[in-house]
Amino acid sequence: MSATAAAVSATTAACQAVALTDWRNLLAVIWDFLSLSLFSLGGGNTLLNEYHHMAVEQYCWLSSRQFADIYAIAEASPGPSSMIVGLLGMGAAVKEGALWALLSGLVAEISILLPSTVLMVVAALSWNRMRNSPWRVAFERGLGPITLGILFSVGLKILRISDHDTPAYAVSLVVCVLMLRTKISPLWFMAVAGLMGALGLVNR
Protein backbone atom coordinates (compact mmCIF):
# COMPACT_ATOMS: atom_id res chain seq x y z
CA MET A 1 0.00 0.00 0.00
CA SER A 2 1.35 3.41 -0.97
CA ALA A 3 1.84 6.19 1.55
CA THR A 4 -1.05 8.14 0.03
CA ALA A 5 -3.41 5.17 0.16
CA ALA A 6 -2.37 4.48 3.75
CA ALA A 7 -3.05 8.08 4.72
CA VAL A 8 -6.50 7.94 3.10
CA SER A 9 -7.31 4.69 4.88
CA ALA A 10 -6.20 6.12 8.22
CA THR A 11 -8.32 9.21 7.69
CA THR A 12 -11.35 7.12 6.77
CA ALA A 13 -10.90 4.89 9.79
CA ALA A 14 -10.59 7.88 12.13
CA CYS A 15 -13.67 9.58 10.70
CA GLN A 16 -16.75 8.83 12.77
CA ALA A 17 -20.17 9.75 11.43
CA VAL A 18 -21.91 12.50 13.40
CA ALA A 19 -25.29 11.25 14.67
CA LEU A 20 -28.16 13.66 14.15
CA THR A 21 -30.14 12.04 16.96
CA ASP A 22 -28.05 14.25 19.23
CA TRP A 23 -29.93 17.56 19.17
CA ARG A 24 -26.73 19.57 19.58
CA ASN A 25 -25.35 17.98 16.41
CA LEU A 26 -28.64 18.55 14.59
CA LEU A 27 -28.69 22.23 15.58
CA ALA A 28 -25.07 22.62 14.44
CA VAL A 29 -25.92 21.12 11.05
CA ILE A 30 -29.01 23.35 10.74
CA TRP A 31 -26.89 26.41 11.48
CA ASP A 32 -24.34 25.35 8.84
CA PHE A 33 -27.02 25.05 6.16
CA LEU A 34 -28.71 28.30 7.22
CA SER A 35 -25.37 30.09 6.89
CA LEU A 36 -24.54 28.51 3.52
CA SER A 37 -27.92 29.50 2.11
CA LEU A 38 -26.87 33.15 1.96
CA PHE A 39 -23.87 32.29 -0.24
CA SER A 40 -25.64 30.24 -2.92
CA LEU A 41 -24.80 32.66 -5.74
CA GLY A 42 -25.99 31.23 -9.05
CA GLY A 43 -27.99 28.37 -7.56
CA GLY A 44 -27.54 25.46 -5.21
CA ASN A 45 -24.78 23.81 -7.25
CA THR A 46 -22.36 26.62 -6.44
CA LEU A 47 -22.19 25.24 -2.89
CA LEU A 48 -21.34 21.70 -3.96
CA ASN A 49 -17.74 21.88 -2.77
CA GLU A 50 -18.91 22.87 0.70
CA TYR A 51 -21.63 20.19 0.69
CA HIS A 52 -18.96 17.60 -0.10
CA HIS A 53 -16.70 18.91 2.65
CA MET A 54 -19.50 18.78 5.21
CA ALA A 55 -20.97 15.39 4.24
CA VAL A 56 -17.72 13.51 3.55
CA GLU A 57 -14.96 15.17 5.56
CA GLN A 58 -16.52 17.16 8.40
CA TYR A 59 -19.51 15.05 9.48
CA CYS A 60 -18.46 11.77 7.81
CA TRP A 61 -21.96 10.80 6.73
CA LEU A 62 -21.02 9.56 3.26
CA SER A 63 -18.09 8.41 1.14
CA SER A 64 -17.12 10.43 -1.94
CA ARG A 65 -18.68 7.76 -4.15
CA GLN A 66 -21.97 7.90 -2.24
CA PHE A 67 -21.90 11.69 -2.50
CA ALA A 68 -21.42 11.43 -6.28
CA ASP A 69 -24.35 9.00 -6.50
CA ILE A 70 -26.60 11.37 -4.52
CA TYR A 71 -25.55 14.27 -6.74
CA ALA A 72 -26.45 12.23 -9.83
CA ILE A 73 -29.88 11.38 -8.39
CA ALA A 74 -30.52 15.04 -7.52
CA GLU A 75 -29.54 16.22 -11.00
CA ALA A 76 -31.58 13.53 -12.78
CA SER A 77 -34.72 14.31 -10.77
CA PRO A 78 -37.14 17.13 -11.66
CA GLY A 79 -36.76 20.17 -9.45
CA PRO A 80 -34.11 22.62 -8.27
CA SER A 81 -30.46 21.67 -7.80
CA SER A 82 -30.81 22.32 -4.06
CA MET A 83 -32.67 19.00 -3.83
CA ILE A 84 -29.28 17.47 -3.09
CA VAL A 85 -29.40 19.01 0.39
CA GLY A 86 -32.55 17.09 1.29
CA LEU A 87 -30.94 13.88 0.03
CA LEU A 88 -27.81 14.60 2.07
CA GLY A 89 -29.97 15.11 5.15
CA MET A 90 -31.69 11.80 4.53
CA GLY A 91 -28.39 10.04 3.92
CA ALA A 92 -26.97 11.50 7.12
CA ALA A 93 -29.75 10.05 9.29
CA VAL A 94 -30.85 6.94 7.42
CA LYS A 95 -29.08 4.71 9.97
CA GLU A 96 -31.36 6.14 12.68
CA GLY A 97 -34.49 4.99 10.82
CA ALA A 98 -36.76 6.09 7.99
CA LEU A 99 -38.75 8.67 9.98
CA TRP A 100 -35.63 10.36 11.33
CA ALA A 101 -34.14 10.36 7.82
CA LEU A 102 -37.25 12.09 6.44
CA LEU A 103 -37.18 14.65 9.25
CA SER A 104 -33.49 15.37 8.71
CA GLY A 105 -33.97 15.69 4.96
CA LEU A 106 -36.88 18.11 5.42
CA VAL A 107 -35.02 20.21 8.00
CA ALA A 108 -31.91 20.38 5.80
CA GLU A 109 -33.93 21.45 2.75
CA ILE A 110 -35.80 24.16 4.67
CA SER A 111 -32.54 25.40 6.18
CA ILE A 112 -30.85 25.81 2.80
CA LEU A 113 -33.85 27.46 1.12
CA LEU A 114 -35.33 29.72 3.79
CA PRO A 115 -32.66 32.46 4.26
CA SER A 116 -31.91 32.88 0.54
CA THR A 117 -35.63 32.93 -0.31
CA VAL A 118 -36.33 35.64 2.27
CA LEU A 119 -33.33 37.63 1.04
CA MET A 120 -34.46 37.39 -2.59
CA VAL A 121 -38.02 38.48 -1.73
CA VAL A 122 -36.69 41.53 0.12
CA ALA A 123 -34.29 42.32 -2.73
CA ALA A 124 -36.97 41.91 -5.40
CA LEU A 125 -39.22 44.41 -3.64
CA SER A 126 -36.60 47.13 -3.83
CA TRP A 127 -34.40 46.13 -6.79
CA ASN A 128 -36.46 47.94 -9.44
CA ARG A 129 -36.15 51.17 -7.51
CA MET A 130 -32.41 51.03 -8.22
CA ARG A 131 -32.72 50.24 -11.94
CA ASN A 132 -30.90 53.44 -12.91
CA SER A 133 -28.28 53.22 -10.20
CA PRO A 134 -24.66 52.53 -11.28
CA TRP A 135 -24.31 50.41 -8.14
CA ARG A 136 -26.90 47.95 -9.45
CA VAL A 137 -25.18 47.64 -12.82
CA ALA A 138 -21.77 47.16 -11.19
CA PHE A 139 -23.16 44.57 -8.78
CA GLU A 140 -24.82 42.51 -11.52
CA ARG A 141 -21.75 42.59 -13.77
CA GLY A 142 -19.48 41.62 -10.91
CA LEU A 143 -21.52 38.59 -9.91
CA GLY A 144 -21.30 37.01 -13.38
CA PRO A 145 -17.57 36.13 -13.34
CA ILE A 146 -17.76 35.10 -9.69
CA THR A 147 -20.58 32.65 -10.34
CA LEU A 148 -18.87 31.22 -13.43
CA GLY A 149 -15.67 30.68 -11.48
CA ILE A 150 -17.52 28.88 -8.69
CA LEU A 151 -19.37 26.67 -11.18
CA PHE A 152 -16.08 25.79 -12.90
CA SER A 153 -14.65 24.75 -9.54
CA VAL A 154 -17.75 22.64 -8.89
CA GLY A 155 -17.33 20.92 -12.26
CA LEU A 156 -13.76 19.98 -11.39
CA LYS A 157 -14.89 18.62 -8.02
CA ILE A 158 -17.48 16.38 -9.70
CA LEU A 159 -14.87 15.10 -12.15
CA ARG A 160 -12.49 14.22 -9.31
CA ILE A 161 -15.03 12.32 -7.22
CA SER A 162 -16.92 10.67 -10.09
CA ASP A 163 -14.49 9.84 -12.90
CA HIS A 164 -11.81 7.32 -11.96
CA ASP A 165 -10.87 5.75 -15.29
CA THR A 166 -10.05 6.83 -18.84
CA PRO A 167 -13.47 6.01 -20.43
CA ALA A 168 -15.26 8.04 -17.73
CA TYR A 169 -13.02 11.07 -18.30
CA ALA A 170 -13.51 10.66 -22.08
CA VAL A 171 -17.31 10.66 -21.69
CA SER A 172 -17.15 13.79 -19.54
CA LEU A 173 -14.95 15.55 -22.09
CA VAL A 174 -17.18 14.61 -25.04
CA VAL A 175 -20.33 15.73 -23.21
CA CYS A 176 -18.68 19.03 -22.27
CA VAL A 177 -17.70 19.74 -25.90
CA LEU A 178 -21.14 18.78 -27.24
CA MET A 179 -22.88 20.93 -24.63
CA LEU A 180 -20.80 23.93 -25.71
CA ARG A 181 -21.00 23.31 -29.44
CA THR A 182 -24.51 21.94 -30.01
CA LYS A 183 -28.07 22.42 -28.82
CA ILE A 184 -28.62 18.76 -27.96
CA SER A 185 -30.77 18.34 -24.86
CA PRO A 186 -28.83 17.28 -21.72
CA LEU A 187 -31.46 14.55 -21.26
CA TRP A 188 -29.92 12.67 -24.19
CA PHE A 189 -26.48 12.82 -22.61
CA MET A 190 -27.88 11.55 -19.32
CA ALA A 191 -29.71 8.70 -21.05
CA VAL A 192 -26.69 7.59 -23.09
CA ALA A 193 -24.30 7.86 -20.14
CA GLY A 194 -26.72 5.91 -17.96
CA LEU A 195 -26.96 3.17 -20.60
CA MET A 196 -23.16 3.01 -20.88
CA GLY A 197 -22.92 2.62 -17.12
CA ALA A 198 -25.58 -0.12 -17.11
CA LEU A 199 -23.69 -2.00 -19.81
CA GLY A 200 -20.43 -1.72 -17.89
CA LEU A 201 -18.73 0.44 -20.51
CA VAL A 202 -18.00 3.11 -17.89
CA ASN A 203 -16.95 2.21 -14.37
CA ARG A 204 -16.18 4.29 -11.30
Coordinates of N, CA and C in Angstrom, one line a residue, residues 6-73:
A6 N -2.4 4.7 2.3 CA -2.4 4.5 3.7 C -2.9 5.7 4.5
A7 N -2.6 6.9 4.1 CA -3.1 8.1 4.7 C -4.6 8.2 4.5
V8 N -5.1 7.9 3.3 CA -6.5 7.9 3.1 C -7.2 6.9 4.0
S9 N -6.7 5.7 4.1 CA -7.3 4.7 4.9 C -7.3 5.1 6.3
A10 N -6.2 5.7 6.8 CA -6.2 6.1 8.2 C -7.2 7.2 8.5
T11 N -7.3 8.1 7.5 CA -8.3 9.2 7.7 C -9.7 8.7 7.7
T12 N -10.0 7.7 6.8 CA -11.3 7.1 6.8 C -11.7 6.4 8.0
A13 N -10.7 5.7 8.6 CA -10.9 4.9 9.8 C -11.1 5.8 11.0
A14 N -10.5 7.0 11.0 CA -10.6 7.9 12.1 C -11.9 8.7 12.1
C15 N -12.5 8.7 10.9 CA -13.7 9.6 10.7 C -14.9 8.9 11.2
Q16 N -15.5 9.4 12.2 CA -16.8 8.8 12.8 C -18.0 9.7 12.4
A17 N -19.0 9.0 11.9 CA -20.2 9.7 11.4 C -20.8 10.5 12.6
V18 N -21.2 11.7 12.4 CA -21.9 12.5 13.4 C -23.4 12.1 13.4
A19 N -23.9 11.7 14.6 CA -25.3 11.3 14.7 C -26.2 12.4 14.9
L20 N -27.2 12.5 14.0 CA -28.2 13.7 14.1 C -29.2 13.4 15.2
T21 N -29.2 12.3 15.9 CA -30.1 12.0 17.0 C -29.7 12.9 18.2
D22 N -28.5 13.3 18.2 CA -28.0 14.3 19.2 C -28.5 15.6 18.8
W23 N -29.3 16.3 19.6 CA -29.9 17.6 19.2 C -28.9 18.7 19.0
R24 N -27.8 18.6 19.8 CA -26.7 19.6 19.6 C -26.1 19.4 18.2
N25 N -25.9 18.2 17.8 CA -25.3 18.0 16.4 C -26.3 18.4 15.4
L26 N -27.6 18.1 15.6 CA -28.6 18.5 14.6 C -28.7 20.1 14.5
L27 N -28.7 20.8 15.6 CA -28.7 22.2 15.6 C -27.5 22.8 14.9
A28 N -26.3 22.2 15.1 CA -25.1 22.6 14.4 C -25.2 22.5 12.9
V29 N -25.7 21.3 12.5 CA -25.9 21.1 11.1 C -26.9 22.1 10.5
I30 N -28.0 22.4 11.2 CA -29.0 23.3 10.7 C -28.4 24.7 10.6
W31 N -27.6 25.1 11.5 CA -26.9 26.4 11.5 C -25.9 26.5 10.3
D32 N -25.2 25.4 10.0 CA -24.3 25.3 8.8 C -25.1 25.6 7.5
F33 N -26.2 24.9 7.4 CA -27.0 25.0 6.2 C -27.7 26.4 6.1
L34 N -28.1 26.9 7.2 CA -28.7 28.3 7.2 C -27.7 29.3 6.8
S35 N -26.4 29.2 7.2 CA -25.4 30.1 6.9 C -25.0 30.0 5.4
L36 N -24.9 28.7 4.9 CA -24.5 28.5 3.5 C -25.6 29.1 2.6
S37 N -26.8 29.1 3.0 CA -27.9 29.5 2.1 C -27.7 30.9 1.6
L38 N -27.1 31.8 2.4 CA -26.9 33.2 2.0 C -25.7 33.3 1.0
F39 N -25.0 32.2 0.7 CA -23.9 32.3 -0.2 C -24.1 31.5 -1.5
S40 N -25.3 31.1 -1.8 CA -25.6 30.2 -2.9 C -25.8 31.1 -4.2
L41 N -24.8 31.8 -4.6 CA -24.8 32.7 -5.7 C -24.9 31.8 -7.0
G42 N -25.9 32.0 -7.8 CA -26.0 31.2 -9.0 C -26.7 29.9 -8.9
G43 N -27.3 29.6 -7.7 CA -28.0 28.4 -7.6 C -27.3 27.5 -6.6
G44 N -28.0 26.4 -6.2 CA -27.5 25.5 -5.2 C -26.2 24.8 -5.6
N45 N -26.0 24.5 -6.9 CA -24.8 23.8 -7.2 C -23.5 24.6 -6.9
T46 N -23.6 25.9 -6.7 CA -22.4 26.6 -6.4 C -21.8 26.3 -5.1
L47 N -22.6 25.6 -4.2 CA -22.2 25.2 -2.9 C -21.7 23.8 -2.8
L48 N -21.6 23.1 -4.0 CA -21.3 21.7 -4.0 C -20.0 21.3 -3.3
N49 N -19.0 22.2 -3.4 CA -17.7 21.9 -2.8 C -17.9 21.9 -1.2
E50 N -18.7 22.8 -0.7 CA -18.9 22.9 0.7 C -19.8 21.7 1.2
Y51 N -20.8 21.4 0.4 CA -21.6 20.2 0.7 C -20.8 18.9 0.8
H52 N -19.8 18.8 -0.1 CA -19.0 17.6 -0.1 C -18.1 17.6 1.1
H53 N -17.5 18.8 1.5 CA -16.7 18.9 2.7 C -17.5 18.5 3.9
M54 N -18.7 19.0 4.0 CA -19.5 18.8 5.2 C -19.9 17.3 5.3
A55 N -20.4 16.7 4.2 CA -21.0 15.4 4.2 C -19.9 14.3 4.3
V56 N -18.8 14.5 3.7 CA -17.7 13.5 3.6 C -16.6 13.7 4.6
E57 N -16.1 14.9 4.7 CA -15.0 15.2 5.6 C -15.3 15.7 7.0
Q58 N -16.2 16.6 7.1 CA -16.5 17.2 8.4 C -17.4 16.3 9.3
Y59 N -18.6 15.8 8.7 CA -19.5 15.1 9.5 C -19.5 13.6 9.2
C60 N -18.7 13.2 8.1 CA -18.5 11.8 7.8 C -19.7 11.0 7.6
W61 N -20.7 11.5 7.0 CA -22.0 10.8 6.7 C -21.8 9.8 5.6
L62 N -21.1 10.3 4.5 CA -21.0 9.6 3.3 C -19.6 9.4 2.8
S63 N -19.4 8.5 1.9 CA -18.1 8.4 1.1 C -18.2 9.3 -0.1
S64 N -17.1 9.6 -0.7 CA -17.1 10.4 -1.9 C -18.0 9.8 -3.0
R65 N -17.9 8.5 -3.1 CA -18.7 7.8 -4.1 C -20.2 7.9 -3.9
Q66 N -20.6 7.7 -2.6 CA -22.0 7.9 -2.2 C -22.4 9.3 -2.5
F67 N -21.6 10.3 -2.2 CA -21.9 11.7 -2.5 C -22.1 11.9 -4.0
A68 N -21.3 11.3 -4.8 CA -21.4 11.4 -6.3 C -22.7 10.8 -6.7
D69 N -23.1 9.7 -6.1 CA -24.4 9.0 -6.5 C -25.6 9.9 -6.1
I70 N -25.5 10.5 -4.9 CA -26.6 11.4 -4.5 C -26.7 12.6 -5.4
Y71 N -25.6 13.1 -5.8 CA -25.5 14.3 -6.7 C -26.2 13.9 -8.1
A72 N -25.9 12.7 -8.6 CA -26.5 12.2 -9.8 C -28.0 12.1 -9.7
I73 N -28.4 11.5 -8.6 CA -29.9 11.4 -8.4 C -30.6 12.7 -8.4

